[in-house]
Coordinates of C-alpha atoms and ligand atoms in Angstrom, one line a residue:
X7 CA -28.0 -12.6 -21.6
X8 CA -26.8 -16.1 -21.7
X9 CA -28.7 -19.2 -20.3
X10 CA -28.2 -20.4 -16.9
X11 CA -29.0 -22.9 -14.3
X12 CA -30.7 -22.2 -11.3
X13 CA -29.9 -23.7 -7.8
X14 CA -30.5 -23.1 -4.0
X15 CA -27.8 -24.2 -2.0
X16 CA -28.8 -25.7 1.1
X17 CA -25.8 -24.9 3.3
X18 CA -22.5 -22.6 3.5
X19 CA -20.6 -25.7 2.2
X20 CA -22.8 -26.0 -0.6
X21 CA -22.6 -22.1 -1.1
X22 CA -19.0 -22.0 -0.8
X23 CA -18.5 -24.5 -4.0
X24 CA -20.3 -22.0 -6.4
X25 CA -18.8 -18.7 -5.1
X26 CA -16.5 -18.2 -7.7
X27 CA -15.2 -14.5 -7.8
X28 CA -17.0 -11.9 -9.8
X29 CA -14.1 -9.4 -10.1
X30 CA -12.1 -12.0 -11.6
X31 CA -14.5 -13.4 -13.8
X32 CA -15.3 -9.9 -15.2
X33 CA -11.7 -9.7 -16.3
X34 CA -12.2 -11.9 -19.2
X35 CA -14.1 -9.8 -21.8
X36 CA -16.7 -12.0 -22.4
X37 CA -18.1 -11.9 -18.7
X38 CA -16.7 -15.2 -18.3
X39 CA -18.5 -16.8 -20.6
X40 CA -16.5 -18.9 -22.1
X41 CA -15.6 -20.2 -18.4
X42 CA -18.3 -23.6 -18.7
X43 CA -17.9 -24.1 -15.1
X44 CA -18.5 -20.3 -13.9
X45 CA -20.3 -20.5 -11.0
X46 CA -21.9 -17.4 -9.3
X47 CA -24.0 -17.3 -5.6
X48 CA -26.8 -14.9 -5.8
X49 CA -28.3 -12.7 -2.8
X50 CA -31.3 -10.3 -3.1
X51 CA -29.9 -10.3 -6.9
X52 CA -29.9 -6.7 -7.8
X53 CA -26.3 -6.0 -8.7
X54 CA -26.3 -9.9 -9.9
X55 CA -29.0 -9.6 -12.2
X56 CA -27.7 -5.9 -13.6
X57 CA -24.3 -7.1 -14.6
X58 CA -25.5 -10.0 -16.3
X59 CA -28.2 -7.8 -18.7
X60 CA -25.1 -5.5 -18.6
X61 CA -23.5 -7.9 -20.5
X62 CA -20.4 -7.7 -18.1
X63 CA -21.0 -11.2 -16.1
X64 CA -22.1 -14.6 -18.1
X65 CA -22.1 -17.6 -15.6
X66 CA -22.8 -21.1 -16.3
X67 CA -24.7 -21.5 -12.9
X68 CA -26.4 -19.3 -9.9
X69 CA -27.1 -20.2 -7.1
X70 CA -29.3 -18.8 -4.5
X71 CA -28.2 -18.1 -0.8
X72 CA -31.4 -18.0 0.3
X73 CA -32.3 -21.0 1.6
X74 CA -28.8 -21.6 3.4
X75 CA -30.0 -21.5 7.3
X76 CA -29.1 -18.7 9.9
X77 CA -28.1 -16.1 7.4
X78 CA -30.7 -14.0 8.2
X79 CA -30.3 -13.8 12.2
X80 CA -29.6 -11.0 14.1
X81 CA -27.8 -12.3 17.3
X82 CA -26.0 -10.6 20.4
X83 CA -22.4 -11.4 20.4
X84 CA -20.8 -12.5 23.4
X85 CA -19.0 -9.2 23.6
X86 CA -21.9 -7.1 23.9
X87 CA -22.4 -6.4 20.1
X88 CA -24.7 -8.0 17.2
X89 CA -23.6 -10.5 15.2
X90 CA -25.9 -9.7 11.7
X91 CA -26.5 -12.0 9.1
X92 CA -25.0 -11.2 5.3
X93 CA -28.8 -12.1 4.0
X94 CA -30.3 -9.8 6.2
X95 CA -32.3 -7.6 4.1
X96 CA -31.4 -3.5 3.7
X97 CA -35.4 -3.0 4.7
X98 CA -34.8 -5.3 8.0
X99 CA -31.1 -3.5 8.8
X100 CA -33.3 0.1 8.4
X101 CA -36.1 -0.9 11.1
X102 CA -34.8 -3.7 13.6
X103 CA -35.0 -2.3 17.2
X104 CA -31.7 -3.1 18.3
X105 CA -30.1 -2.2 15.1
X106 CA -31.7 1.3 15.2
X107 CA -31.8 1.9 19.1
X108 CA -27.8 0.9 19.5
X109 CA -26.4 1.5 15.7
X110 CA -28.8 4.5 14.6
X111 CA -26.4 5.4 11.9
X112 CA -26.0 2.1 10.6
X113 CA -30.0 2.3 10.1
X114 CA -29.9 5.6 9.0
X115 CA -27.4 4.7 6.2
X116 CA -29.4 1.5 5.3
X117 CA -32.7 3.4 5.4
X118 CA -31.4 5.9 2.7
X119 CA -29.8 3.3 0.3
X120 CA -32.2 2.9 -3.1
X121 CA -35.9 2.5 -2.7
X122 CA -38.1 0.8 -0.6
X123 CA -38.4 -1.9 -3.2
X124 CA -34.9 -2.6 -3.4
X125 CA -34.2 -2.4 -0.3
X126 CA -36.9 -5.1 0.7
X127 CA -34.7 -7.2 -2.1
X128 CA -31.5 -6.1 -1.2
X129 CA -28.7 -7.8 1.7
X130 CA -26.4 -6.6 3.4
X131 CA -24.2 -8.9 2.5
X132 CA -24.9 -8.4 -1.3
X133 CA -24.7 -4.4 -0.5
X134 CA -21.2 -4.5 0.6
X135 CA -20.1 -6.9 -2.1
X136 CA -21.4 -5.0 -4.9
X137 CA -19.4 -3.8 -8.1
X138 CA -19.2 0.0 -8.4
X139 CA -21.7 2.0 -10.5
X140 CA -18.5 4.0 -12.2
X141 CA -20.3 4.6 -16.2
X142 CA -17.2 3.4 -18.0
X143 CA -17.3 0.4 -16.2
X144 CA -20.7 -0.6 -16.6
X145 CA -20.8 -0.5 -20.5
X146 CA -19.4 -4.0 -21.9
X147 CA -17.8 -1.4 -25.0
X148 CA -15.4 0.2 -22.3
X149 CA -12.5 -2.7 -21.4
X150 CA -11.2 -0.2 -18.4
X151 CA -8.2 -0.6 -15.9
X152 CA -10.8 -2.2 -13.6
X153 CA -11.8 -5.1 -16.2
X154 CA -8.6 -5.9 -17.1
X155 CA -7.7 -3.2 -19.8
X156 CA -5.1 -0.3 -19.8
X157 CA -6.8 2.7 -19.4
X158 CA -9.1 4.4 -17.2
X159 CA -11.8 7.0 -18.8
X160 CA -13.2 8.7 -16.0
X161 CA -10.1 10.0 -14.7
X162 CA -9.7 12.8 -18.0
X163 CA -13.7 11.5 -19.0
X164 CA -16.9 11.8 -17.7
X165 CA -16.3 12.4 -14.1
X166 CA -18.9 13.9 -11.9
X167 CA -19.8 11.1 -9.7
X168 CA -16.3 10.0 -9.2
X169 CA -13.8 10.1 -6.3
X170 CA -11.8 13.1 -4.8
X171 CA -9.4 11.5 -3.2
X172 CA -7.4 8.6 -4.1
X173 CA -7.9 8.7 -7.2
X174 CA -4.6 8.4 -9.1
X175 CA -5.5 5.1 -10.9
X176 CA -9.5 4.8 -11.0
X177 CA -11.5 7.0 -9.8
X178 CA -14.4 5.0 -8.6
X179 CA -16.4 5.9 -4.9
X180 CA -17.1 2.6 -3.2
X181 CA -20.9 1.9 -4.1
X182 CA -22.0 0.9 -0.4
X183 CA -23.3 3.2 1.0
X184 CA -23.6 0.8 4.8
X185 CA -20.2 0.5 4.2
X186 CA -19.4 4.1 5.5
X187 CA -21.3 3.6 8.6
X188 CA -19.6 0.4 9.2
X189 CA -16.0 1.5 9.1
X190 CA -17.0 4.4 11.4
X191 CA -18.5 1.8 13.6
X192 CA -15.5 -0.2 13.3
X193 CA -17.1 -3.3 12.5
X194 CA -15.7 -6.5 11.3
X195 CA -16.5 -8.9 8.1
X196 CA -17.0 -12.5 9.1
X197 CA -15.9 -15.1 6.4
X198 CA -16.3 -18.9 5.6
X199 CA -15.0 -20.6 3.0
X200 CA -15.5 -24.1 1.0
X201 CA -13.5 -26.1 3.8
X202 CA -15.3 -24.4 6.5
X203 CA -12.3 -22.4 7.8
X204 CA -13.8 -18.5 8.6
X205 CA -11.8 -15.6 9.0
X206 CA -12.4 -12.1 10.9
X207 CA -11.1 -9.0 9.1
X208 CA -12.0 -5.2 10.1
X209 CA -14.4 -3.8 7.4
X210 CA -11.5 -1.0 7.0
X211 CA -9.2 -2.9 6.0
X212 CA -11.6 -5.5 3.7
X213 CA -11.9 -2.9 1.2
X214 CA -9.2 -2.2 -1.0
X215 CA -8.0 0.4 -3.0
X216 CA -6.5 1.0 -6.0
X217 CA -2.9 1.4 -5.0
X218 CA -3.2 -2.6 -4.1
X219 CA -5.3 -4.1 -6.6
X220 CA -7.5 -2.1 -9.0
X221 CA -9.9 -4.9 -10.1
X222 CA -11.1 -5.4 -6.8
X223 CA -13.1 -3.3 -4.2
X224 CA -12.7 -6.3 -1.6
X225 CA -10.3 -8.7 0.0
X226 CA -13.2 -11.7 -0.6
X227 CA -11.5 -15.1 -1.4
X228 CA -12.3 -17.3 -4.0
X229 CA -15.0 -19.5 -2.5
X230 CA -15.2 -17.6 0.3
X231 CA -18.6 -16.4 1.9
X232 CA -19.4 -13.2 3.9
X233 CA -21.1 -14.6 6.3
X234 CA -22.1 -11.9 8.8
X235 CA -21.0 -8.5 9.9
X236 CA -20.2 -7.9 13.7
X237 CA -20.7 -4.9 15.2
X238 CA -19.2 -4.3 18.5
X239 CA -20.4 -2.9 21.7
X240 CA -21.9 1.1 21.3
X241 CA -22.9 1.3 24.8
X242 CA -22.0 5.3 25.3
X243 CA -21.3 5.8 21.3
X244 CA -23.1 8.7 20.0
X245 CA -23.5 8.6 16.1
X246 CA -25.2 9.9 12.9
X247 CA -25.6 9.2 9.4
X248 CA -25.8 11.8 6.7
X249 CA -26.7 11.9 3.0
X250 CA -26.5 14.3 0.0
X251 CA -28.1 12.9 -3.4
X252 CA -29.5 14.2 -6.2
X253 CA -33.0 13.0 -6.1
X254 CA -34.7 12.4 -2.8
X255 CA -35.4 9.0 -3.3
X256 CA -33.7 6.0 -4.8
X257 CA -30.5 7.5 -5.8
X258 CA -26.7 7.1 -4.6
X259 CA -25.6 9.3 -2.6
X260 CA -23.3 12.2 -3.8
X261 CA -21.6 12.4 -0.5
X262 CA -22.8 11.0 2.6
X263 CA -20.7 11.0 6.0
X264 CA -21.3 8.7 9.2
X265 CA -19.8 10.5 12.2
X266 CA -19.1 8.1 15.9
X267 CA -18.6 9.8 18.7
X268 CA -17.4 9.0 22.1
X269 CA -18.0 11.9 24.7
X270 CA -16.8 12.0 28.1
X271 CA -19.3 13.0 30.7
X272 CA -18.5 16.6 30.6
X273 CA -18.5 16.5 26.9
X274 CA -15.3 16.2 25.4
X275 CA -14.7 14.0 22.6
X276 CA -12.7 11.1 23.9
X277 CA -12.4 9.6 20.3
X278 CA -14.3 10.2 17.0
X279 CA -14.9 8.4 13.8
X280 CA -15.7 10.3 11.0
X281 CA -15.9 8.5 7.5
X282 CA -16.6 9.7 3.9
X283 CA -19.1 7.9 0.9
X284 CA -19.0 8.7 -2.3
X285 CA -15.5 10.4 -1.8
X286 CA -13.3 7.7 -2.2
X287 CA -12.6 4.2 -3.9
X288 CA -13.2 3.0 -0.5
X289 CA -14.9 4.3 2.9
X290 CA -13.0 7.3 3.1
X291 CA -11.8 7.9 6.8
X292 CA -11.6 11.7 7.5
X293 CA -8.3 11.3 10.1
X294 CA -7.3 15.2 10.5
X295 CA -10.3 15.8 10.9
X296 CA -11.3 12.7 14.0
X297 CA -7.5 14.2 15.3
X298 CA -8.9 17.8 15.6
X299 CA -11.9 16.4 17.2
X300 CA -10.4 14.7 20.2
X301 CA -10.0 16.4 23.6
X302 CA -12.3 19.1 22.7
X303 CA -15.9 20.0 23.6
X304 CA -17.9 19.7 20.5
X305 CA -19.4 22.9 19.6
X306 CA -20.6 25.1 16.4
X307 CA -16.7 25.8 15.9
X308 CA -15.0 22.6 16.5
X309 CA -17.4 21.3 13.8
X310 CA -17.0 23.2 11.5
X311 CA -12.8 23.1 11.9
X312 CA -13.6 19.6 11.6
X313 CA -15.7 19.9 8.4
X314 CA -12.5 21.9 6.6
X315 CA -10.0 19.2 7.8
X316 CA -12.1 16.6 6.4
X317 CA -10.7 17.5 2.9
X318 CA -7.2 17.4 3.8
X319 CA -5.4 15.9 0.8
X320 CA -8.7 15.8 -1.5
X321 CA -7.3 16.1 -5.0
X322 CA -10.8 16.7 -7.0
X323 CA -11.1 16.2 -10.9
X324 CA -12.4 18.4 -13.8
X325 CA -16.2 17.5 -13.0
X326 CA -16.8 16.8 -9.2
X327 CA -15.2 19.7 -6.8
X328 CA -18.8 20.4 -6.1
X329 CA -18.2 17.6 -4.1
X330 CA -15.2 19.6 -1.5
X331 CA -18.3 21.4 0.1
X332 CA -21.2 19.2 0.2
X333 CA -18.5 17.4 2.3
X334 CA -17.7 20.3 4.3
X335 CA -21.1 21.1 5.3
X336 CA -22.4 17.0 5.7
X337 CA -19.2 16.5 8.0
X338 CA -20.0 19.8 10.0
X339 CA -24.0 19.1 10.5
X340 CA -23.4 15.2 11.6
X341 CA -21.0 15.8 13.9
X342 CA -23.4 18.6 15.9
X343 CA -26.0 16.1 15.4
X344 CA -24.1 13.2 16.7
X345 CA -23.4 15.4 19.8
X346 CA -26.4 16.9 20.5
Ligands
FAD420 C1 -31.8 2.6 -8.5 C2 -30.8 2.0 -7.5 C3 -30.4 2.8 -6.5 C4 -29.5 2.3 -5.6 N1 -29.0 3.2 -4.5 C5 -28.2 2.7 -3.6 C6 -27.7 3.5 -2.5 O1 -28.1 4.7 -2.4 N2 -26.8 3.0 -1.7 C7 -26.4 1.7 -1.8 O2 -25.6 1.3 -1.0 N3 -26.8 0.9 -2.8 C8 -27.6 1.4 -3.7 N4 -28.1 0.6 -4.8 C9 -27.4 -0.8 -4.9 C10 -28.2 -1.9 -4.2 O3 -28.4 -1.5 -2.9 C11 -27.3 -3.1 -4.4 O4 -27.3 -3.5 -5.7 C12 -27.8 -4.2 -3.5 O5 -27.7 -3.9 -2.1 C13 -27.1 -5.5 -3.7 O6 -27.5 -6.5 -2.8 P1 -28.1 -7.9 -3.3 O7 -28.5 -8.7 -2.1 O8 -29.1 -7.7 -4.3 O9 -26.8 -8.5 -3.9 P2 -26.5 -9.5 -5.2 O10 -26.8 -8.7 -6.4 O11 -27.3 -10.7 -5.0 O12 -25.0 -9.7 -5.0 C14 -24.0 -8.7 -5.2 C15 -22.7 -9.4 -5.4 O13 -22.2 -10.0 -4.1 C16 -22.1 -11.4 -4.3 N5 -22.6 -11.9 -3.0 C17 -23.8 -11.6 -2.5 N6 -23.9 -12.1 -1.2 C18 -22.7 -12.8 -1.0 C19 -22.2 -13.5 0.2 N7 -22.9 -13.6 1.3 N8 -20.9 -14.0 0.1 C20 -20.2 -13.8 -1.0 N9 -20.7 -13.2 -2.1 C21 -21.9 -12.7 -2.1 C22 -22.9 -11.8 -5.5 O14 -22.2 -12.9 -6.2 C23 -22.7 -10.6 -6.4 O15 -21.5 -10.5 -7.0 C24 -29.0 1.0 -5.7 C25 -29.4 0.2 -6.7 C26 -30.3 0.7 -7.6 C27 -30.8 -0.2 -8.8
SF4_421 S1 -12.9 5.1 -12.6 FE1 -12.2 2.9 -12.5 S2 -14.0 1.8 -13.1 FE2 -14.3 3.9 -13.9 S3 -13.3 4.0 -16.0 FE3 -11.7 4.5 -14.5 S4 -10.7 2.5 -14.1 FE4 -12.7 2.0 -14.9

């Protein structure tokens, strides 16, 4: 690993000058090194600190977010939501009261992410912003489509952790696993950059696919900062998070579905949200199926109708259609658990 220096920026200006972009800096094949001035901003450091042993990332300089106030707050918004902090840690997003009494699956899908170790170490912010755990991409010998060469492995490779849908070009699933709660919750990305100009986006449309820009996972500026995520009002939401892995603990999902429901007092489904992990190179939303959901009561049936549509257009490769009904069943059980 090359040397580096160490700082801790002491405000989002101060942040904002070192947060040059990782995706582009990993197209140059030495990690950047070569770049003297390749400047990187560090959160709980997880993903950080992997690509730099990985040999895939070589800045000149870190520097640590921690110290930058108010990054860690969890605030009411003034339209009836919460406002949470990028630094906010996995652990914290998996126990805070209001987090877990108004966005249960948002918990839920923090709780499950990793280990408790990491997820004591781990932000929010850092979670979302993470580079995907594809194999071909995380060996420096494999210059794939996603680092700037001309070929991707996994798609006639190694490919039983990778996408079933949308996955034409690269087959990567989108490594956040918070991130398929939150585009069921329809939240929104909050960004600042250098000259102090922030910008709202919907988490949906933040990540990126493919089809517009395959070295990226995420519309992040350079020298721009997520700053917090906000998550609007759930009064009358009902939701659940729900995870399929290999191992019980510390392991990334294999398919994991969030589910948001909104039922009318009589129990029909006004609108529902229903989003796929570890399907897709982004949060995967599941439309036929939210469209077969709404106007009915939600019952053993309508579930499991729901659960079939969710794979509408899934094009599965030589190694993961194990995948089509793990998703099947997950999409089925959290949308009875959501509703009941
Ligand atoms: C064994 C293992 C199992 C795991 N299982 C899961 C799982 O099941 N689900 C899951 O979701 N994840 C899982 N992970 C991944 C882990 O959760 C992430 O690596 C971690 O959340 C990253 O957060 P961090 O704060 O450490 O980010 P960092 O490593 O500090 O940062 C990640 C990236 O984001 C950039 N960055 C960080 N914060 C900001 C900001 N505010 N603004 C702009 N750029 C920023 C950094 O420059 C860096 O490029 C697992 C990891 C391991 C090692
Ligand atoms: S799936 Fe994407 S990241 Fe993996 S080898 Fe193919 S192009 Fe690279």
């Amino acid at each position: 690993m090359r040397n580096f220096a160490f700082g801790k920026a002491q405000s989002v200006a101060q942040a904002s000058a070192s947060a040059s972009l990782v995706a582009e800096a990993m197209l140059a094949p030495d990690g950047g090194a070569g770049l003297n001035d390749l400047r990187i901003v560090k959160a709980g450091g997880i993903d950080l600190m992997d690509l730099m042993k990985e040999g895939l990332l070589a800045p000149a300089e870190v520097t640590s977010l921690a110290a930058v106030p108010g990054l860690d707050a969890i605030a009411p918004t003034p339209e009836g939501g919460l406002r949470v902090g990028s630094m906010v840690t996995l652990a914290r997003l998996a126990e805070d009261p209001a987090i877990r009494g108004r966005y249960p699956a948002l918990a839920e899908a923090a709780g499950s992410s990793a280990s408790p170790q990491i997820r004591a170490a781990a932000t929010f912010g850092g979670n979302l912003l993470q580079r995907p755990r594809c194999w071909y991409f995380r060996l420096a010998e494999f210059r794939c489509l996603r680092k700037g060469g001309g070929h991707c492995y996994a798609i006639a490779g190694e490919n039983a952790y990778h996408a079933i849908f949308d996955n034409r070009f690269c087959a990567i699933v989108h490594p956040s696993t918070s991130a398929t709660a939150l585009v069921a919750l329809r939240a929104e990305a909050e960004l600042t950059d250098a000259d102090g100009g922030t910008r709202r986006v919907a988490l949906e449309d933040f990540f990126i696919g493919p089809d517009r820009d395959v070295q990226r996972e995420n519309d992040l500026r350079q020298g721009e900062l997520l700053i917090a995520v906000l998550l609007p009002p759930s009064a009358g939401l009902s939701m659940k998070h729900m995870k399929l892995a290999q191992k019980e603990s510390f392991d990334w999902p294999l398919a994991d579905v969030a589910v948001v429901l909104d039922l009318s007092d009589g129990g029909a489904c006004r609108r529902a949200s229903i989003v796929l992990g570890a399907a897709a190179p982004t949060p995967w939303r599941a439309r036929a199926a939210e469209a077969a959901l709404t106007g009915k009561r939600i019952d053993a049936d309508a579930a499991a109708a729901a659960g079939r549509l969710a794979l509408d257009g899934a094009t599965p490769l030589s190694g993961n259609a194990y995948k089509a009904p793990m998703f099947e069943a997950l999409v089925k059980r959290a949308i009875l658990a959501a509703a009941s």
